[in-house]
Tab-separated table of C-alpha atoms in Angstrom:
chain	number	residue	atom	x	y	z
Q	1	MET	CA	17.981	7.371	21.007
Q	2	THR	CA	18.911	10.993	21.670
Q	3	LEU	CA	20.349	13.155	18.923
Q	4	GLY	CA	19.916	16.389	20.855
Q	5	ASP	CA	17.242	18.938	21.680
Q	6	PHE	CA	15.921	20.457	18.469
Q	7	SER	CA	12.676	21.835	19.883
Q	8	ALA	CA	14.094	25.262	20.812
Q	9	TRP	CA	13.240	28.070	18.383
Q	10	ASN	CA	16.524	29.307	16.919
Q	11	LEU	CA	18.143	29.543	13.504
Q	12	GLN	CA	20.403	26.525	14.023
Q	13	ASN	CA	17.530	24.212	14.958
Q	14	LEU	CA	15.374	25.507	12.118
Q	15	PHE	CA	18.152	24.738	9.646
Q	16	ILE	CA	18.681	21.257	11.122
Q	17	ARG	CA	14.970	20.450	10.953
Q	18	VAL	CA	14.568	21.555	7.335
Q	19	MET	CA	17.725	19.765	6.165
Q	20	THR	CA	16.779	16.611	8.072
Q	21	ALA	CA	13.315	16.636	6.489
Q	22	ALA	CA	14.835	17.052	3.019
Q	23	PHE	CA	17.327	14.246	3.682
Q	24	LEU	CA	14.778	11.783	5.084
Q	25	GLY	CA	12.221	12.600	2.399
Q	26	GLY	CA	14.915	12.234	-0.248
Q	27	ILE	CA	15.937	8.804	1.032
Q	28	ILE	CA	12.348	7.559	1.097
Q	29	GLY	CA	11.698	9.024	-2.356
Q	30	LEU	CA	14.892	7.599	-3.804
Q	31	ASP	CA	13.900	4.136	-2.616
Q	32	ARG	CA	10.565	4.477	-4.438
Q	33	GLY	CA	12.123	6.163	-7.463
Q	34	ILE	CA	14.623	3.418	-8.260
Q	35	LYS	CA	11.680	1.007	-8.356
Q	36	HIS	CA	9.894	3.317	-10.829
Q	37	ARG	CA	6.925	3.848	-8.514
Q	38	GLY	CA	4.373	6.633	-8.888
Q	39	ALA	CA	5.848	8.987	-6.283
Q	40	GLY	CA	9.611	9.400	-6.489
Q	41	THR	CA	12.323	11.511	-4.928
Q	42	LYS	CA	10.918	14.929	-5.833
Q	43	THR	CA	7.339	14.189	-4.797
Q	44	ILE	CA	8.086	12.659	-1.419
Q	45	THR	CA	10.778	15.228	-0.558
Q	46	VAL	CA	8.354	18.069	-1.279
Q	47	VAL	CA	5.623	16.388	0.809
Q	48	CYS	CA	8.024	15.918	3.719
Q	49	LEU	CA	9.276	19.517	3.511
Q	50	GLY	CA	5.729	20.856	3.264
Q	51	ALA	CA	4.683	18.971	6.385
Q	52	THR	CA	7.776	20.281	8.178
Q	53	LEU	CA	6.877	23.850	7.219
Q	54	VAL	CA	3.396	23.371	8.667
Q	55	MET	CA	4.807	22.465	12.074
Q	56	LEU	CA	7.401	25.250	11.930
Q	57	THR	CA	4.611	27.699	11.168
Q	58	GLU	CA	2.565	26.350	14.086
Q	59	GLN	CA	5.484	26.850	16.460
Q	60	TYR	CA	6.129	30.328	15.040
Q	61	ILE	CA	2.502	31.299	15.685
Q	62	GLN	CA	2.656	29.875	19.194
Q	63	ILE	CA	5.773	31.884	20.031
Q	64	ASN	CA	4.844	35.162	18.371
Q	65	PHE	CA	1.073	35.085	18.806
Q	66	PRO	CA	0.405	33.264	22.097
Q	67	GLY	CA	-3.020	31.708	22.374
Q	68	LEU	CA	-3.710	31.667	18.634
Q	69	ALA	CA	-1.889	28.443	17.745
Q	70	ASN	CA	-3.401	24.979	17.862
Q	71	MET	CA	-0.536	22.509	17.490
Q	72	THR	CA	-2.802	19.628	16.453
Q	73	ARG	CA	-5.220	21.343	14.067
Q	74	MET	CA	-2.873	22.050	11.167
Q	75	ALA	CA	-1.084	18.711	11.618
Q	76	SER	CA	-4.381	16.832	11.326
Q	77	GLN	CA	-5.164	18.735	8.124
Q	78	VAL	CA	-1.835	17.637	6.635
Q	79	ILE	CA	-2.425	13.984	7.524
Q	80	SER	CA	-5.897	13.993	5.975
Q	81	GLY	CA	-4.917	16.174	3.021
Q	82	VAL	CA	-2.020	13.987	1.906
Q	83	GLY	CA	-4.539	11.153	1.639
Q	84	PHE	CA	-6.038	12.869	-1.412
Q	85	ILE	CA	-2.643	12.880	-3.103
Q	86	GLY	CA	-2.238	9.190	-2.293
Q	87	VAL	CA	-5.564	8.330	-3.927
Q	88	GLY	CA	-4.189	9.594	-7.233
Q	89	THR	CA	-1.415	6.987	-7.155
Q	90	ILE	CA	-3.760	3.998	-6.718
Q	91	ILE	CA	-4.557	2.100	-9.918
Q	92	ILE	CA	-6.867	-0.902	-10.294
Q	93	SER	CA	-6.076	-3.004	-13.345
Q	94	ARG	CA	-6.740	-6.627	-14.257
Q	95	HIS	CA	-7.972	-7.568	-10.774
Q	96	ARG	CA	-4.846	-6.080	-9.209
Q	97	VAL	CA	-4.501	-2.979	-7.071
Q	98	ARG	CA	-1.297	-1.006	-7.548
Q	99	GLY	CA	-0.101	2.119	-5.783
Q	100	LEU	CA	-1.285	1.379	-2.242
Q	101	THR	CA	2.285	1.210	-0.943
Q	102	THR	CA	3.148	4.461	-2.714
Q	103	ALA	CA	0.097	6.145	-1.166
Q	104	ALA	CA	1.019	4.838	2.280
Q	105	THR	CA	4.622	6.018	1.793
Q	106	LEU	CA	3.419	9.513	0.903
Q	107	TRP	CA	1.267	9.630	4.026
Q	108	ALA	CA	4.092	8.302	6.221
Q	109	SER	CA	6.595	10.792	4.773
Q	110	ALA	CA	4.200	13.616	5.686
Q	111	CYS	CA	4.091	12.267	9.245
Q	112	VAL	CA	7.907	12.164	9.285
Q	113	GLY	CA	7.922	15.799	8.174
Q	114	LEU	CA	5.505	16.761	10.956
Q	115	ALA	CA	7.679	15.042	13.568
Q	116	VAL	CA	10.898	16.658	12.323
Q	117	GLY	CA	9.173	20.022	11.936
Q	118	ILE	CA	8.252	20.183	15.619
Q	119	GLY	CA	11.730	19.075	16.701
Q	120	PHE	CA	11.125	15.343	17.230
Q	121	VAL	CA	14.035	14.466	14.952
Q	122	GLU	CA	14.728	11.125	16.664
Q	123	GLY	CA	11.220	9.892	15.874
Q	124	GLY	CA	11.489	10.934	12.243
Q	125	VAL	CA	14.868	9.230	11.790
Q	126	LEU	CA	13.715	6.038	13.542
Q	127	ILE	CA	10.483	5.749	11.538
Q	128	THR	CA	12.330	6.408	8.268
Q	129	ALA	CA	14.840	3.647	9.038
Q	130	VAL	CA	12.175	1.120	10.062
Q	131	MET	CA	9.998	2.042	7.067
Q	132	LEU	CA	12.842	1.513	4.582
Q	133	VAL	CA	13.770	-1.830	6.171
Q	134	SER	CA	10.110	-2.896	6.031
Q	135	LEU	CA	9.753	-1.925	2.363
Q	136	HIS	CA	12.743	-4.101	1.478
Q	137	ILE	CA	12.264	-7.076	3.826
Q	138	LEU	CA	8.501	-7.610	3.868
Q	139	PRO	CA	8.193	-8.441	0.121
Q	140	PHE	CA	10.473	-11.450	0.675
Q	141	VAL	CA	8.374	-12.514	3.694
Q	142	GLU	CA	5.165	-12.145	1.653
Q	143	ARG	CA	6.523	-14.247	-1.204
Q	144	PHE	CA	7.681	-16.965	1.208
Q	145	VAL	CA	4.285	-17.109	2.913
Q	146	ALA	CA	2.440	-17.052	-0.437
Q	147	ARG	CA	4.449	-20.015	-1.721
Q	148	HIS	CA	3.454	-22.081	1.321
Q	149	SER	CA	-0.136	-20.869	1.592
Q	150	ARG	CA	-3.044	-23.229	0.954
Q	151	TYR	CA	-5.208	-20.331	-0.181
Q	152	CYS	CA	-5.267	-19.056	-3.733
Q	153	ASN	CA	-7.146	-16.306	-5.559
Q	154	VAL	CA	-8.612	-17.232	-8.923
Q	155	PHE	CA	-10.218	-14.841	-11.404
Q	156	ILE	CA	-12.201	-16.273	-14.293
Q	157	ASP	CA	-14.398	-14.843	-17.042
Q	158	LEU	CA	-17.531	-16.847	-17.861
Q	159	GLU	CA	-19.880	-16.671	-20.806
Q	160	ASP	CA	-22.808	-16.546	-18.374
Q	161	SER	CA	-23.310	-16.668	-14.607
Q	162	LYS	CA	-25.491	-19.776	-14.920
Q	163	TYR	CA	-22.348	-21.865	-15.493
Q	164	LEU	CA	-20.866	-20.870	-12.126
Q	165	HIS	CA	-22.857	-23.453	-10.163
Q	166	SER	CA	-21.434	-26.387	-12.132
Q	167	ILE	CA	-17.870	-25.068	-11.710
Q	168	LEU	CA	-18.301	-24.736	-7.948
Q	169	LYS	CA	-19.739	-28.233	-7.830
Q	170	SER	CA	-16.725	-29.618	-9.710
Q	171	LEU	CA	-14.284	-27.850	-7.385
Q	172	LYS	CA	-16.026	-29.150	-4.259
Q	173	GLY	CA	-16.120	-32.636	-5.773
Q	174	ALA	CA	-12.305	-32.474	-6.094
Q	175	GLY	CA	-11.995	-31.710	-2.364
Q	176	ILE	CA	-11.312	-28.007	-2.876
Q	177	ILE	CA	-12.980	-25.687	-0.368
Q	178	VAL	CA	-14.550	-22.547	-1.827
Q	179	ASP	CA	-13.933	-19.859	0.781
Q	180	SER	CA	-15.685	-16.990	-1.024
Q	181	VAL	CA	-17.113	-16.063	-4.409
Q	182	GLU	CA	-17.655	-12.592	-5.880
Q	183	THR	CA	-19.150	-11.814	-9.278
Q	184	GLY	CA	-19.052	-8.678	-11.376
Q	185	GLU	CA	-19.300	-7.391	-14.915
Q	186	GLY	CA	-17.080	-8.925	-17.556
Q	187	ARG	CA	-14.166	-7.037	-18.969
Q	188	ILE	CA	-16.292	-6.195	-21.997
Q	189	PRO	CA	-19.476	-4.518	-20.676
Q	190	GLY	CA	-22.624	-6.468	-21.487
Q	191	THR	CA	-20.810	-9.715	-22.246
Q	192	GLY	CA	-20.210	-12.470	-19.745
Q	193	VAL	CA	-19.403	-12.231	-16.060
Q	194	SER	CA	-16.176	-11.941	-14.053
Q	195	VAL	CA	-15.796	-14.210	-11.013
Q	196	HIS	CA	-13.321	-13.911	-8.145
Q	197	MET	CA	-12.924	-17.050	-6.025
Q	198	VAL	CA	-10.837	-17.603	-2.908
Q	199	LEU	CA	-10.068	-21.297	-2.652
Q	200	TYR	CA	-8.540	-23.419	0.100
Q	201	ILE	CA	-6.484	-26.266	-1.302
Q	202	LYS	CA	-5.693	-29.220	0.941
Q	203	ARG	CA	-3.084	-30.891	-1.260
Q	204	ALA	CA	0.134	-29.498	-2.715
Q	205	SER	CA	-1.041	-30.422	-6.234
Q	206	GLY	CA	-4.371	-28.669	-5.718
Q	207	ARG	CA	-3.565	-25.676	-7.922
Q	208	THR	CA	-3.026	-27.997	-10.877
Q	209	GLU	CA	-6.402	-29.630	-10.189
Q	210	VAL	CA	-8.092	-26.228	-10.087
Q	211	TYR	CA	-6.493	-25.247	-13.371
Q	212	ASP	CA	-7.484	-28.538	-15.028
Q	213	ILE	CA	-11.104	-28.184	-13.911
Q	214	LEU	CA	-11.342	-24.634	-15.197
Q	215	VAL	CA	-9.460	-25.107	-18.458
Q	216	ASN	CA	-11.660	-28.111	-19.325
Q	217	THR	CA	-14.826	-26.057	-18.865
Q	218	PRO	CA	-15.729	-24.658	-22.316
Q	219	GLN	CA	-17.674	-21.731	-20.859
Q	220	VAL	CA	-14.575	-20.347	-19.087
Q	221	LEU	CA	-13.124	-17.610	-21.278
Q	222	SER	CA	-10.032	-16.743	-19.231
Q	223	ILE	CA	-8.227	-17.832	-16.059
Q	224	ASP	CA	-5.992	-15.712	-13.869
Q	225	PHE	CA	-4.316	-16.950	-10.682
Q	226	LEU	CA	-3.185	-14.356	-8.134
């Protein structure tokens, strides 16, 4: 795909690069904003424009101060620096991690800005298009696969860890394979234990069996399927 040569240093190309960065960042941000995610139109547009400015500055230094510019140094700082912003959007709550996609989108929008800023407009446009398609299509693919998966994640809260052995024994007796088990502190510090189990269920009705086994165990305080 060839939209033209935007790498030359002139006012027209500078204007095209900045406007393209604002447009692409705005589209990515709008897609996140309408879903009420952590980073919306303003945040992602500013990140994309900032990354574009970094590359424009690099090219300016290279042209006006030959030998002083390092075209990869400042770009690498942007890519690593945006990661710190992304960390602030990640939230862990009730055994679920939220904000990873928003963090990844912020990082990707910075990369789009770097590409557009150096004149690689085609790459920025292509990645933006593929990224937006992926953000809309992949959730449907994930839900389809999850519905037909034999694996399930189960989180339970127990009164004491000593009851875990009997629960695992009951699950194995029902033909359910325990793939992994992780334990941690209960939701109320000092009381009980939280258990995360990844189970492989051979039969379609296996989830019901798992639920029945757990709900009929008096020491299980709560059950959460993911």
